Amino acid sequence: MGFDIKVIADGCNNQLEKINYQYDILERMFLYIRNQFLFNPKYGLDNYLSTRIRHGTLVNQLRNHYEIDNLITNITNGKYISNKYWLDYMSNVSNSSTLSTCDNFFKKFAENTDNLIFEIKEEYVQVSTESNKTKINACFNYNIEYFSPEIKKLQKRTELNSYDAMLSEMINLLWSHTDKCLEDVKNKLQETKQKMLDQLHDLEKNIITITNLPNQVKNMFHDTIVKCSGEIQDDIQVVTRWFNRGSSVNFDFTIQQVIDTCISYINNNSKYTLKTKIECQSTTSIQGKYFSTLYDMFHDIMNNVMYYERNKGLHNTCSIEVLEINNILNIRVSNPIDISEEGTIKNKVKEINNNLETLLRGGKSRVEGNSGCI
């Protein structure tokens, strides 16, 4: 299978160069298929990673137990706030200089922890190609150089004499490479886990060394470090499972079960409790293969509600209404907002709705800003 054509490559020297047009065609075909595999706005790998992993889920999963254990704080006005919880325990037995040093230890620990978590999100769980090299540490690297030898092998296989046969083999190449990429992510997660544990133990060592804490407080701090260490390992294990290629789901479910599962997961993995009011009038059974899609939809919306509530210091109730009319589900999710932001939010929703089709076609769902609209 194949044909070579000789063309004049250098007229001055009358040199001839063999150009294999068949390989060039195969490579162009592969690049088109690869780009669809990676960047298709609805089904591409990059969109999948964005909406199901990078879109808040990963950071929340890995940061949550640090917050519950009061070991890290958030940023206000560009700086990490003081860890008042533990500094209060130390205030009676430490002078101002020691307290200031401890304050800096906690702030630096929070910064280093966030850097490790965001490194996973912003550097490792990213897609890279020969034309998109901004993420040099991306675990999902699909540079053509990884595939060129395999494309040459495909070219020599005479039994691949149809478009469908060649397409199938190219898809297999992409999935095989994806499996290797998934293993790379898992290895990076294990490396990050060890760095997190080391930082946690260094924090304990630094605090204990410069303070003269009562045994009760010292033991409480040590127990918290040990507890958080175990939670970190569990959280990394949870995230690692996200990077297994899934198998089909063989169960039926109701929309109420999806909502309950989502709320339970969010509240079990957050220091903040999302209050909800649910009115569900649908009892129809839905095929299991649609569970993850519906779960992701509710998770993104409710995760954004919780994020908004937490940042605004609100404790309102998120309302979820589900009606089934003529076999069509009508779903409405609403939550109170800060009245001073009403105009801004309405304008943003209007802007997104007016450009929804363009945003979807252009693959902009990963950069639109956590609205949950797309």
Coordinates of C-alpha atoms in Angstrom, one line a residue, residues 39 46 122-124 126-138 141 143:
F39 CA -10.5 19.5 21.3
D46 CA -9.7 18.6 27.0
E122 CA -2.9 24.0 36.0
E123 CA 0.2 22.0 34.9
Y124 CA -0.4 18.2 35.0
Q126 CA -3.6 19.6 30.8
V127 CA -3.5 18.8 27.1
S128 CA -0.5 19.6 24.9
T129 CA 0.4 19.2 21.3
E130 CA 3.2 20.4 18.9
S131 CA 1.1 23.5 18.2
N132 CA 0.2 24.1 21.8
K133 CA 3.3 24.0 24.0
T134 CA 2.4 26.4 26.7
K135 CA 1.8 23.6 29.2
I136 CA 5.3 22.0 29.2
N137 CA 4.4 19.7 32.1
A138 CA 1.1 18.5 30.7
N141 CA 1.0 15.3 25.7
N143 CA 2.8 15.7 20.2

